[in-house]
Short mmCIF file of C-alpha atoms in Angstrom, two decimals:
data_model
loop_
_atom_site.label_atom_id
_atom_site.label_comp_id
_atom_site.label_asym_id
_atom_site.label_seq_id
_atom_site.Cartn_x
_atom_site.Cartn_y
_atom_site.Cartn_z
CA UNK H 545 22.46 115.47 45.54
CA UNK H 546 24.94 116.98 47.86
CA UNK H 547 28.18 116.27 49.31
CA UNK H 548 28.89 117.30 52.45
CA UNK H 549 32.65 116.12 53.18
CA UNK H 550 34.96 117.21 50.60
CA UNK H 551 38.60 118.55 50.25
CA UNK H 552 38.28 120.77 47.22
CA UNK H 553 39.62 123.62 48.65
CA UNK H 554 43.32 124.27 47.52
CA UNK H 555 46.48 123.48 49.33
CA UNK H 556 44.39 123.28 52.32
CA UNK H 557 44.82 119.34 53.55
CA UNK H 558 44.92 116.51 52.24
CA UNK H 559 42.96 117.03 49.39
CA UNK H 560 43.24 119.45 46.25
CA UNK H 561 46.71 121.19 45.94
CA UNK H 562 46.26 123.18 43.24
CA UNK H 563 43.13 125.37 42.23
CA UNK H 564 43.30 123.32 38.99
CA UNK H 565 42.96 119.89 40.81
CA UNK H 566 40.00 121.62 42.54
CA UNK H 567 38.36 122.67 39.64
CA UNK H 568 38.52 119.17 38.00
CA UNK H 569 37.55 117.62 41.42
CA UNK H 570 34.35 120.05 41.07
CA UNK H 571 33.94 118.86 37.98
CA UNK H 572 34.07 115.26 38.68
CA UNK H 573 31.57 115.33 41.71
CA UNK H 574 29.33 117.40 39.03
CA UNK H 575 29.42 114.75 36.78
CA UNK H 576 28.56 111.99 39.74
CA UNK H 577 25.34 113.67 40.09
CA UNK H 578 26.28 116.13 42.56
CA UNK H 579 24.68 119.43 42.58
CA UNK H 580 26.18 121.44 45.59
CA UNK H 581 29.01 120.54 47.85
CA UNK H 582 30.31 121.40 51.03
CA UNK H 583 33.61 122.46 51.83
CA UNK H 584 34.86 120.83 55.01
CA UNK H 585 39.11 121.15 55.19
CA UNK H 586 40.43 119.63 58.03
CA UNK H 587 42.04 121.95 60.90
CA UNK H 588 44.42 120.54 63.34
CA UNK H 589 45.37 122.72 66.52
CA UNK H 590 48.68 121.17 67.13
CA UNK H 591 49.68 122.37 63.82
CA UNK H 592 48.93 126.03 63.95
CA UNK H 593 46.55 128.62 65.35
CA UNK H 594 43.24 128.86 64.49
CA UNK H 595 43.88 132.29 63.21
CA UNK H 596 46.59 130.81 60.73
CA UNK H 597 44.10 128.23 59.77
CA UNK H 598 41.25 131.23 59.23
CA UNK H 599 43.93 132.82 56.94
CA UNK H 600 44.72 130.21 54.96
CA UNK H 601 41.14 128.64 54.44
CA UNK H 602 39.83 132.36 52.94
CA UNK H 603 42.52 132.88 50.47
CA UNK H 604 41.81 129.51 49.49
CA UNK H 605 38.24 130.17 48.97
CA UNK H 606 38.91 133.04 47.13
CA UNK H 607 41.37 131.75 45.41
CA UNK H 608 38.73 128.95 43.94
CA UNK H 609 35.80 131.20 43.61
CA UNK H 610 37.96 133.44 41.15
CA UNK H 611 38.94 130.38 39.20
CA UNK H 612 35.37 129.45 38.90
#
């Protein structure tokens, strides 16, 4: 099964703020039954530029994929 909203991605919105409370949110949707999931932060243009957002959303990712 997959889930395709989530907010796993660290300190991103309003979802995992750590890369700890990412990796047990991984784990959690692993033991629902999930297999992959898709990473879908929220961006909001009045709040910065899209190249902020960019930034922010890749050291996040990379941030995760070390942890894992």
């Amino acid at each position: 099964m997959i889930d395709f909203h989530t907010h796993i991605l660290p300190s991103i919105d309003d979802g995992a703020k750590t890369v700890e409370n990412s990796l047990f949110l991984l784990d959690a949707v692993s033991k629902l039954g999930m297999s992959q999931v898709v990473l879908s932060p929220h961006y909001y243009p009045s709040q910065e530029r899209i190249s902020e957002f960019v930034s922010r959303r890749n050291e996040s990712c990379r941030a995760l994929a070390e942890a894992i």
